[in-house]
């Protein structure tokens, strides 16, 4: 069994709350049990003669402290124990042994409690630190009391304290690994797409090991090119991009069997890397192997790292390899097992998303064809009849009629609506994605129409990303159109604004309109259709009153 003391930090973003609650409840209850056990022992008839008023007060204080902590931790749903608590316990147990004047009593066993708390709550190093401090203080008390039998209990304290510390951090490591796999297997909304989900899970894996980079190289059997996804420390992840891989990388990749999992450490690195060396395991043959050491050395140069681990990636016709590289840490055989499970989990999640996308695409295609036909028959044709009737009315009224300019404006509005409906029907039928620049043009036309026909000035500001395209851009346009339509239908405002910003893989949208002073600053409505549309995309909607007198609908959507 390898030592759990490693330079990889366990991610604090993973949810291990269920196990933490159970441990904290047990540890808090155990403190109360020890406190009242000490009180029962020292107030027994055989010990009561040496019990002074000061000792009794301190005992009662510690019992009260234990009960208060138990009540507070119960009210807080059993959070992690505070670091200062196990040091208080240690000092109190040293005081009990010093007061008894002998190291040969029951209180020696109490030291294992703060060691248990520190190891299971704060890790291996904290557990070892409490073990060493407890041993030093215990030995000091024994020397002062001139006890000759202190060495054996002190050695036992060190030995069992180390074992408890090891088991505590090992249990926490296993729980964190389960949390990582659970996080990778969490269901994703199909709108995010395969590329986003793949990069996000690589980021989780890299963050779990605090590694320098995590890379996935894949190839579909029906295609000849390889593509790469990567997550690198210190760089903002591009959550929907993939890059083709050069021929040198492909040649090096092809030299490794598809069933090989391995780690490799720089032979010229520090001593701990030379000690770890090279390890390889064939998942098909279920056996270790010493082959392919030279090929892994080539990968060490390609990854520009001091050590790396790699496992195969395969799912339904797609093969590849996952690489986890670091410049300061090392890997062990259990890490290969965990990476293999994480690779299988990522492949399964990606396969499920591909399947859902195919089902959605097939169902949506037939639905779009039906909607485009219904739109032409039930909406466009009546608008064409309305335009013909308005043309006839305009000719009959003549140019000298004072209503003719208004009728002409209605004709232009009808023509514009027919063009928009035909474009929308064509988009539905052909499933054409909307690029980001088309989104801005469409919003500008919408603003111009409101200004010309209704006198509403709409100010548009945008800082869009190339990632804003396709279905997301279309959804944003629907949200903006619905918001501006609400301004027209439900308010008397003559000024409005639209602001779109792409920031940190999130799209921030604001649509606002001026609000008369008599309505006050209280906002008591939520646009239902916008709220439901945003919720289906995993976003949030907030309506609030700004300081400059505008009612603003704020939308945040993950990209």
Coordinates of C-alpha atoms in Angstrom, one line a residue:
X1 CA 0.0 0.0 0.0
X2 CA 1.5 3.3 -1.0
X3 CA 1.6 6.3 1.3
X4 CA -1.2 8.7 1.0
X5 CA 1.1 11.7 1.6
X6 CA 1.3 13.1 -1.9
X7 CA 1.7 16.6 -3.5
X8 CA -1.6 16.3 -5.2
X9 CA -4.4 18.3 -3.4
X10 CA -7.8 16.8 -3.2
X11 CA -10.3 19.1 -4.9
X12 CA -12.6 21.0 -2.5
X13 CA -15.2 21.5 -5.2
X14 CA -16.4 17.9 -4.9
X15 CA -19.3 17.2 -2.7
X16 CA -18.4 14.8 0.1
X17 CA -20.9 16.3 2.6
X18 CA -22.8 13.0 3.3
X19 CA -19.7 11.3 4.8
X20 CA -18.5 14.4 6.5
X21 CA -21.8 14.7 8.4
X22 CA -21.6 11.1 9.6
X23 CA -18.0 11.5 10.8
X24 CA -18.7 14.8 12.5
X25 CA -21.7 13.4 14.4
X26 CA -19.7 10.5 15.6
X27 CA -16.7 12.6 16.7
X28 CA -18.8 15.1 18.6
X29 CA -20.7 12.4 20.4
X30 CA -17.5 10.6 21.3
X31 CA -16.1 13.8 22.9
X32 CA -19.1 14.0 25.2
X33 CA -18.7 10.3 26.1
X34 CA -15.0 10.8 27.0
X35 CA -15.7 14.0 29.0
X36 CA -18.3 12.4 31.2
X37 CA -16.3 9.2 31.5
X38 CA -13.4 11.3 32.9
X39 CA -15.9 13.0 35.3
X40 CA -17.2 9.6 36.4
X41 CA -13.7 8.2 36.9
X42 CA -12.4 11.2 38.9
X43 CA -15.5 11.5 41.1
X44 CA -15.5 7.8 42.0
X45 CA -15.0 7.1 45.7
X46 CA -11.5 5.8 45.1
X47 CA -10.4 9.0 43.4
X48 CA -12.6 11.6 45.2
X49 CA -10.1 12.2 48.0
X50 CA -7.6 13.9 45.6
X51 CA -10.2 15.8 43.7
X52 CA -9.9 19.5 44.5
X53 CA -12.5 22.2 43.8
X54 CA -10.3 23.6 40.9
X55 CA -10.1 20.2 39.3
X56 CA -13.8 19.7 39.6
X57 CA -14.5 23.1 38.0
X58 CA -12.2 22.3 35.0
X59 CA -13.8 18.9 34.6
X60 CA -17.3 20.4 34.6
X61 CA -16.1 23.2 32.2
X62 CA -14.9 20.5 29.7
X63 CA -18.1 18.6 30.0
X64 CA -20.1 21.8 29.4
X65 CA -17.9 22.6 26.5
X66 CA -18.5 19.2 24.9
X67 CA -22.3 19.6 25.3
X68 CA -22.4 23.1 23.9
X69 CA -20.3 22.0 20.9
X70 CA -22.7 19.0 20.3
X71 CA -25.8 21.3 20.4
X72 CA -24.2 23.9 18.1
X73 CA -23.0 21.2 15.6
X74 CA -26.4 19.6 15.6
X75 CA -28.1 23.0 14.7
X76 CA -25.5 23.5 11.9
X77 CA -26.1 20.0 10.4
X78 CA -22.8 18.6 11.6
X79 CA -20.1 20.5 9.8
X80 CA -16.4 19.6 9.9
X81 CA -14.8 19.9 13.3
X82 CA -12.9 23.1 13.9
X83 CA -9.1 22.7 13.9
X84 CA -8.7 24.3 17.4
X85 CA -10.9 21.7 19.0
X86 CA -8.6 18.7 18.8
X87 CA -5.7 20.9 20.2
X88 CA -8.0 21.8 23.2
X89 CA -8.7 18.1 23.7
X90 CA -5.0 17.2 23.6
X91 CA -4.1 19.9 26.2
X92 CA -6.9 18.9 28.5
X93 CA -5.9 15.2 28.4
X94 CA -2.3 16.1 29.2
X95 CA -3.7 18.1 32.1
X96 CA -5.6 15.0 33.3
X97 CA -2.5 12.8 33.2
X98 CA -0.3 15.5 34.9
X99 CA -2.9 16.0 37.7
X100 CA -3.2 12.2 38.3
X101 CA 0.6 12.2 38.7
X102 CA 1.0 8.9 36.8
X103 CA 1.2 7.9 33.1
X104 CA -0.3 4.5 34.0
X105 CA -4.0 5.2 33.9
X106 CA -7.0 5.3 31.6
X107 CA -6.4 8.8 30.4
X108 CA -3.5 7.7 28.2
X109 CA -6.1 6.1 25.9
X110 CA -7.9 9.5 25.5
X111 CA -5.0 10.8 23.3
X112 CA -6.3 8.6 20.4
X113 CA -9.4 10.8 20.2
X114 CA -7.8 14.1 19.1
X115 CA -5.6 12.0 16.7
X116 CA -8.7 10.5 15.3
X117 CA -10.4 13.9 14.9
X118 CA -7.4 15.6 13.3
X119 CA -6.7 12.8 10.8
X120 CA -10.3 12.2 9.7
X121 CA -11.2 16.0 9.5
X122 CA -7.9 17.7 8.5
X123 CA -5.7 15.1 6.9
X124 CA -2.6 13.0 7.4
X125 CA -0.2 15.8 8.3
X126 CA -2.5 17.2 11.0
X127 CA -2.9 13.7 12.5
X128 CA 0.8 13.1 12.6
X129 CA 1.4 16.5 14.1
X130 CA -1.1 15.8 16.9
X131 CA 0.5 12.4 17.4
X132 CA 4.0 13.9 17.9
X133 CA 2.8 16.7 20.2
X134 CA 0.8 14.2 22.3
X135 CA 3.8 11.9 22.5
X136 CA 6.2 14.7 23.5
X137 CA 3.8 16.1 26.2
X138 CA 3.0 12.6 27.5
X139 CA 6.8 11.7 27.7
X140 CA 7.5 15.1 29.4
X141 CA 4.9 14.4 32.1
X142 CA 6.3 10.9 32.6
X143 CA 9.9 12.3 33.0
X144 CA 8.7 15.0 35.5
X145 CA 6.8 12.4 37.5
X146 CA 9.9 10.1 37.4
X147 CA 7.9 7.3 35.7
X148 CA 10.1 4.5 34.3
X149 CA 7.4 3.0 32.1
X150 CA 6.9 5.9 29.8
X151 CA 8.8 4.7 26.7
X152 CA 6.6 1.8 25.8
X153 CA 3.3 3.8 25.9
X154 CA 5.0 6.6 24.0
X155 CA 6.1 4.2 21.3
X156 CA 2.6 2.7 21.1
X157 CA 1.1 6.2 20.8
X158 CA 3.4 7.1 17.9
X159 CA 2.7 3.8 16.1
X160 CA -1.1 3.7 16.5
X161 CA -1.3 7.5 15.9
X162 CA 0.4 7.0 12.5
X163 CA -1.9 4.2 11.6
X164 CA -5.0 6.2 12.5
X165 CA -3.7 9.2 10.5
X166 CA -3.0 7.0 7.5
X167 CA -6.5 5.4 7.7
X168 CA -8.1 8.8 8.1
X169 CA -6.7 10.4 5.0
X170 CA -7.1 7.1 3.0
X171 CA -10.8 7.1 3.8
X172 CA -11.0 10.7 2.8
X173 CA -9.2 10.0 -0.4
X174 CA -11.5 7.2 -1.3
X175 CA -14.6 9.3 -0.6
X176 CA -13.2 12.1 -2.7
X177 CA -12.5 9.7 -5.6
X178 CA -16.2 8.5 -5.4
X179 CA -17.3 12.2 -5.4
X180 CA -15.1 12.8 -8.6
X181 CA -16.7 9.9 -10.4
X182 CA -20.2 11.0 -9.3
X183 CA -19.5 14.5 -10.6
X184 CA -18.3 13.2 -13.9
X185 CA -21.4 11.0 -14.3
X186 CA -23.8 13.8 -13.4
X187 CA -26.4 14.3 -16.2
X188 CA -25.7 17.2 -18.6
X189 CA -28.1 19.3 -20.6
X190 CA -27.8 18.2 -24.3
X191 CA -27.6 21.9 -25.2
X192 CA -24.1 22.1 -23.9
X193 CA -22.8 19.6 -26.5
X194 CA -20.1 17.0 -26.5
X195 CA -17.1 19.4 -26.6
X196 CA -18.3 21.4 -23.6
X197 CA -18.9 18.3 -21.5
X198 CA -15.6 16.7 -22.5
X199 CA -13.5 19.8 -21.6
X200 CA -15.4 20.4 -18.4
X201 CA -14.7 16.8 -17.2
X202 CA -11.1 17.1 -18.1
X203 CA -10.9 20.3 -16.0
X204 CA -12.4 18.4 -13.1
X205 CA -9.9 15.6 -13.5
X206 CA -6.9 18.0 -13.7
X207 CA -8.2 20.0 -10.7
X208 CA -8.6 16.8 -8.6
X209 CA -4.9 16.0 -9.0
X210 CA -3.7 19.6 -9.1
X211 CA -1.9 18.6 -12.3
X212 CA -0.4 20.8 -14.9
X213 CA -2.5 19.6 -17.8
X214 CA -5.1 17.0 -18.8
X215 CA -5.4 16.0 -22.4
X216 CA -7.7 13.8 -24.4
X217 CA -6.8 12.6 -27.9
X218 CA -9.5 10.8 -29.8
X219 CA -10.3 9.4 -33.3
X220 CA -13.4 8.0 -34.8
X221 CA -12.9 4.7 -36.7
X222 CA -14.7 6.1 -39.7
X223 CA -12.3 9.2 -39.8
X224 CA -8.6 9.4 -40.3
X225 CA -7.8 12.5 -38.3
X226 CA -7.2 12.8 -34.5
X227 CA -8.6 15.6 -32.4
X228 CA -7.5 16.9 -29.0
X229 CA -9.2 18.4 -26.0
X230 CA -7.1 19.9 -23.3
X231 CA -7.3 21.6 -19.9
X232 CA -4.2 23.5 -18.7
X233 CA -3.5 25.1 -15.4
X234 CA -3.5 28.9 -15.5
X235 CA -5.4 29.1 -18.9
X236 CA -9.1 29.8 -19.4
X237 CA -10.7 26.6 -20.7
X238 CA -12.2 26.9 -24.1
X239 CA -15.3 24.8 -23.5
X240 CA -16.5 24.1 -27.0
X241 CA -13.3 23.7 -29.2
X242 CA -11.2 20.9 -30.4
X243 CA -8.0 20.9 -32.3
X244 CA -6.5 18.5 -34.8
X245 CA -3.3 16.7 -33.8
X246 CA -0.1 16.8 -35.7
X247 CA 1.5 13.8 -37.4
X248 CA 4.3 13.5 -34.8
X249 CA 1.8 13.2 -32.0
X250 CA -0.3 10.6 -33.9
X251 CA 2.8 8.5 -34.6
X252 CA 3.8 8.5 -31.0
X253 CA 0.2 7.7 -29.9
X254 CA 0.0 4.7 -32.3
X255 CA 3.0 3.0 -30.7
X256 CA 1.1 2.5 -27.4
X257 CA -1.4 -0.4 -27.3
X258 CA -5.0 0.7 -26.9
X259 CA -5.4 -1.4 -23.7
X260 CA -2.3 0.0 -22.0
X261 CA -2.4 2.2 -18.8
X262 CA 0.8 3.5 -17.5
X263 CA 2.7 6.2 -15.6
X264 CA 6.2 7.5 -16.2
X265 CA 8.5 9.7 -14.2
X266 CA 11.5 11.6 -15.4
X267 CA 14.6 9.5 -14.7
X268 CA 16.6 12.7 -14.3
X269 CA 14.1 14.3 -11.9
X270 CA 14.2 14.3 -8.0
X271 CA 14.7 11.1 -6.1
X272 CA 11.1 10.5 -5.4
X273 CA 10.4 10.5 -9.2
X274 CA 13.3 8.1 -9.8
X275 CA 11.9 5.9 -7.1
X276 CA 8.4 5.8 -8.6
X277 CA 9.9 5.2 -12.1
X278 CA 7.7 3.4 -14.7
X279 CA 4.6 1.3 -14.3
X280 CA 2.3 -0.2 -17.0
X281 CA -0.8 -2.4 -16.9
X282 CA -2.6 -4.1 -19.7
X283 CA -6.3 -3.9 -19.0
X284 CA -7.2 -6.6 -21.6
X285 CA -4.5 -9.1 -20.3
X286 CA -5.0 -8.1 -16.7
X287 CA -1.3 -8.1 -16.1
X288 CA 1.6 -5.7 -15.5
X289 CA 4.2 -5.2 -18.1
X290 CA 7.7 -3.5 -18.4
X291 CA 7.3 -2.9 -22.1
X292 CA 6.9 0.5 -23.9
X293 CA 9.1 2.4 -21.5
X294 CA 10.9 4.1 -24.4
X295 CA 7.6 5.1 -26.0
X296 CA 6.5 6.7 -22.7
X297 CA 9.8 8.6 -22.6
X298 CA 8.9 10.2 -25.9
X299 CA 5.5 11.3 -24.5
X300 CA 7.3 12.9 -21.5
X301 CA 9.0 15.2 -24.0
X302 CA 5.8 15.9 -26.0
X303 CA 3.9 16.8 -22.8
X304 CA 6.8 18.9 -21.4
X305 CA 6.3 17.5 -17.9
X306 CA 8.3 15.7 -15.2
X307 CA 5.8 12.9 -14.9
X308 CA 2.5 11.8 -16.5
X309 CA -0.1 9.0 -16.4
X310 CA -2.1 7.8 -19.3
X311 CA -5.1 5.4 -19.8
X312 CA -7.1 4.3 -22.9
X313 CA -10.3 6.0 -23.9
X314 CA -12.8 4.0 -25.9
X315 CA -16.6 4.0 -26.6
X316 CA -18.7 2.8 -29.5
X317 CA -16.2 3.3 -32.4
X318 CA -14.2 6.2 -30.8
X319 CA -10.8 5.4 -29.5
X320 CA -8.1 7.6 -27.9
X321 CA -6.1 8.2 -24.8
X322 CA -6.2 10.4 -21.7
X323 CA -3.0 12.0 -20.4
X324 CA -2.5 13.7 -17.0
X325 CA 0.8 15.5 -16.7
X326 CA 2.4 17.3 -13.8
X327 CA 5.7 19.0 -13.1
X328 CA 5.9 18.3 -9.4
X329 CA 3.8 15.4 -8.3
X330 CA 4.0 11.6 -8.8
X331 CA 1.6 8.8 -9.6
X332 CA 0.9 5.4 -8.1
X333 CA -0.8 2.2 -9.4
X334 CA -4.2 3.1 -7.7
X335 CA -4.1 6.3 -9.8
X336 CA -4.1 4.3 -13.0
X337 CA -7.3 2.5 -11.8
X338 CA -9.0 5.7 -10.9
X339 CA -8.0 7.4 -14.3
X340 CA -9.3 4.3 -16.1
X341 CA -12.7 4.6 -14.3
X342 CA -12.8 8.3 -15.0
X343 CA -12.0 7.7 -18.7
X344 CA -14.8 5.1 -19.0
X345 CA -17.2 7.5 -17.2
X346 CA -16.3 10.4 -19.5
X347 CA -16.7 8.2 -22.5
X348 CA -20.1 6.9 -21.3
X349 CA -21.4 10.4 -20.6
X350 CA -20.2 11.6 -24.0
X351 CA -21.9 8.6 -25.7
X352 CA -25.2 9.3 -24.0
X353 CA -25.1 13.0 -25.0
X354 CA -24.4 12.0 -28.6
X355 CA -27.4 9.6 -28.5
X356 CA -29.7 12.2 -27.0
X357 CA -28.5 14.7 -29.6
X358 CA -29.3 12.3 -32.4
X359 CA -32.8 11.6 -31.0
X360 CA -33.5 15.3 -30.5
X361 CA -32.2 16.2 -34.0
X362 CA -34.3 13.5 -35.6
X363 CA -37.5 14.5 -33.7
X364 CA -36.8 18.2 -34.2
X365 CA -36.3 17.9 -38.0
X366 CA -39.7 16.3 -38.6
X367 CA -41.3 18.9 -36.1
X368 CA -39.6 21.8 -38.0
X369 CA -41.0 20.6 -41.3
X370 CA -44.5 20.4 -39.9
X371 CA -44.2 23.8 -38.2
X372 CA -42.9 25.4 -41.4
X373 CA -45.9 24.1 -43.4
X374 CA -48.3 25.2 -40.7
X375 CA -46.7 28.6 -40.5
X376 CA -47.0 29.1 -44.2
X377 CA -50.7 28.0 -44.4
X378 CA -52.0 29.5 -41.2
X379 CA -50.0 32.7 -40.8
X380 CA -48.1 33.8 -43.9
X381 CA -51.1 33.4 -46.3
X382 CA -53.5 35.5 -44.1
X383 CA -50.8 38.2 -43.9
X384 CA -50.5 38.2 -47.7
X385 CA -54.3 38.6 -48.0
X386 CA -54.1 41.5 -45.5
X387 CA -51.4 43.1 -47.6
X388 CA -53.4 42.8 -50.7
X389 CA -56.4 44.3 -49.0
X390 CA -54.3 47.2 -47.7
X391 CA -52.9 47.8 -51.2
X392 CA -56.5 48.0 -52.6
X393 CA -57.5 50.4 -49.8
X394 CA -54.5 52.6 -50.4
X395 CA -55.2 52.9 -54.2
X396 CA -58.9 53.5 -53.5
X397 CA -58.1 56.3 -50.9
X398 CA -55.7 58.0 -53.3
X399 CA -52.7 60.1 -52.3
X400 CA -54.7 63.1 -51.3
X401 CA -56.4 61.3 -48.4
X402 CA -55.0 62.2 -45.0
X403 CA -55.1 58.5 -43.9
X404 CA -53.0 57.4 -46.9
X405 CA -49.6 57.8 -45.1
X406 CA -50.8 55.7 -42.2
X407 CA -52.2 53.1 -44.6
X408 CA -48.8 53.0 -46.4
X409 CA -47.0 52.5 -43.0
X410 CA -49.3 49.5 -42.4
X411 CA -48.4 48.1 -45.8
X412 CA -44.7 48.4 -45.0
X413 CA -45.2 46.8 -41.6
X414 CA -47.1 43.9 -43.2
X415 CA -44.4 43.4 -45.9
X416 CA -41.7 43.4 -43.2
X417 CA -43.6 40.8 -41.1
X418 CA -44.1 38.6 -44.2
X419 CA -40.4 38.7 -45.0
X420 CA -39.6 37.8 -41.4
X421 CA -42.1 35.0 -41.3
X422 CA -40.7 33.6 -44.6
X423 CA -37.2 33.8 -43.3
X424 CA -38.2 32.1 -40.1
X425 CA -40.0 29.3 -42.0
X426 CA -36.9 28.7 -44.2
X427 CA -34.8 28.6 -41.1
X428 CA -37.1 26.0 -39.5
X429 CA -37.1 23.9 -42.6
X430 CA -33.4 24.0 -43.4
X431 CA -32.2 24.1 -39.7
X432 CA -29.7 26.9 -40.5
X433 CA -27.7 28.0 -37.4
X434 CA -27.6 31.7 -36.5
X435 CA -24.1 33.1 -36.2
X436 CA -23.4 35.8 -33.6
X437 CA -23.1 38.6 -36.2
X438 CA -26.5 37.7 -37.6
X439 CA -27.9 38.0 -34.1
X440 CA -26.7 41.6 -33.9
X441 CA -28.2 42.4 -37.3
X442 CA -31.5 40.9 -36.3
X443 CA -31.6 42.9 -33.1
X444 CA -30.7 46.1 -35.0
X445 CA -33.6 45.6 -37.4
X446 CA -35.9 45.0 -34.5
X447 CA -34.8 48.2 -32.8
X448 CA -35.2 50.1 -36.0
X449 CA -38.7 48.9 -36.4
X450 CA -39.7 49.9 -32.9
X451 CA -38.1 53.4 -33.5
X452 CA -39.8 53.9 -36.8
X453 CA -43.3 52.7 -36.1
X454 CA -43.7 53.2 -32.3
X455 CA -41.1 55.9 -31.4
X456 CA -39.2 53.7 -29.0
X457 CA -35.5 54.3 -28.9
X458 CA -33.6 51.1 -28.3
X459 CA -29.8 51.3 -27.4
X460 CA -27.9 48.1 -28.2
X461 CA -24.5 47.3 -26.7
X462 CA -22.8 43.9 -27.2
X463 CA -19.5 42.2 -26.5
X464 CA -20.2 38.7 -28.0
X465 CA -17.9 35.7 -28.2
X466 CA -17.4 33.4 -31.2
X467 CA -19.0 30.7 -29.0
X468 CA -22.4 32.5 -29.3
X469 CA -23.9 30.8 -32.3
X470 CA -26.4 28.2 -33.4
X471 CA -29.2 27.3 -31.1
X472 CA -27.9 29.5 -28.3
X473 CA -27.9 32.6 -30.6
X474 CA -31.5 31.8 -31.7
X475 CA -32.6 31.4 -28.1
X476 CA -31.1 34.8 -27.2
X477 CA -32.8 36.5 -30.1
X478 CA -36.2 35.0 -29.0
X479 CA -35.5 36.3 -25.5
X480 CA -34.7 39.8 -26.8
X481 CA -37.7 39.9 -29.1
X482 CA -40.0 38.8 -26.3
X483 CA -38.6 41.4 -24.0
X484 CA -38.9 44.3 -26.4
X485 CA -42.4 43.1 -27.3
X486 CA -43.3 43.3 -23.6
X487 CA -41.9 46.9 -23.5
X488 CA -44.2 47.8 -26.4
X489 CA -47.4 46.0 -25.2
X490 CA -47.2 46.5 -21.4
X491 CA -45.5 49.9 -20.9
X492 CA -45.6 53.4 -22.2
X493 CA -41.8 53.7 -22.3
X494 CA -40.0 55.5 -25.1
X495 CA -36.5 54.4 -24.1
X496 CA -35.1 50.9 -23.8
X497 CA -31.8 49.2 -24.0
X498 CA -30.3 45.7 -24.8
X499 CA -26.9 44.7 -23.5
X500 CA -25.2 41.3 -24.3
X501 CA -21.8 40.3 -22.8
X502 CA -20.0 37.0 -23.0
X503 CA -18.0 36.6 -19.8
X504 CA -16.3 33.6 -18.2
X505 CA -18.2 31.0 -20.3
X506 CA -21.5 32.7 -19.4
X507 CA -23.8 34.9 -21.5
X508 CA -25.1 37.9 -19.6
X509 CA -28.1 39.6 -21.1
X510 CA -29.9 42.7 -19.9
X511 CA -33.1 44.3 -21.4
X512 CA -34.5 47.4 -19.7
X513 CA -37.0 50.1 -20.2
X514 CA -37.6 53.5 -18.5
X515 CA -40.1 53.4 -15.7
X516 CA -42.2 56.4 -14.6
X517 CA -41.5 57.8 -11.1
X518 CA -45.1 57.1 -9.9
X519 CA -44.6 53.4 -10.2
X520 CA -41.8 53.5 -7.5
X521 CA -38.9 51.2 -7.3
X522 CA -40.6 48.0 -6.3
X523 CA -40.7 45.2 -9.0
X524 CA -43.4 42.6 -8.6
X525 CA -43.5 40.6 -11.9
X526 CA -41.6 38.0 -13.7
X527 CA -41.9 37.4 -17.5
X528 CA -43.1 33.9 -17.5
X529 CA -42.1 32.8 -21.1
X530 CA -38.6 34.3 -20.7
X531 CA -38.2 32.7 -17.3
X532 CA -39.2 29.2 -18.6
X533 CA -37.0 29.5 -21.7
X534 CA -34.0 30.5 -19.7
X535 CA -34.6 27.8 -17.1
X536 CA -34.6 25.0 -19.7
X537 CA -31.1 26.2 -20.7
X538 CA -29.8 26.0 -17.1
X539 CA -29.8 29.8 -16.7
X540 CA -31.2 32.4 -14.2
X541 CA -33.6 35.3 -14.6
X542 CA -33.8 38.3 -12.3
X543 CA -36.0 41.4 -12.6
X544 CA -35.0 44.5 -10.7
X545 CA -35.1 48.3 -10.7
X546 CA -31.9 50.1 -11.6
X547 CA -30.7 53.3 -9.9
X548 CA -31.3 55.4 -13.1
X549 CA -35.0 54.5 -13.2
X550 CA -35.0 51.5 -15.5
X551 CA -36.8 48.2 -15.0
X552 CA -34.2 45.6 -16.1
X553 CA -34.6 41.9 -16.9
X554 CA -31.2 40.3 -16.3
X555 CA -30.5 36.8 -17.7
X556 CA -27.4 34.6 -17.2
X557 CA -27.0 31.5 -19.3
X558 CA -24.0 29.1 -19.3
X559 CA -22.4 28.8 -22.8

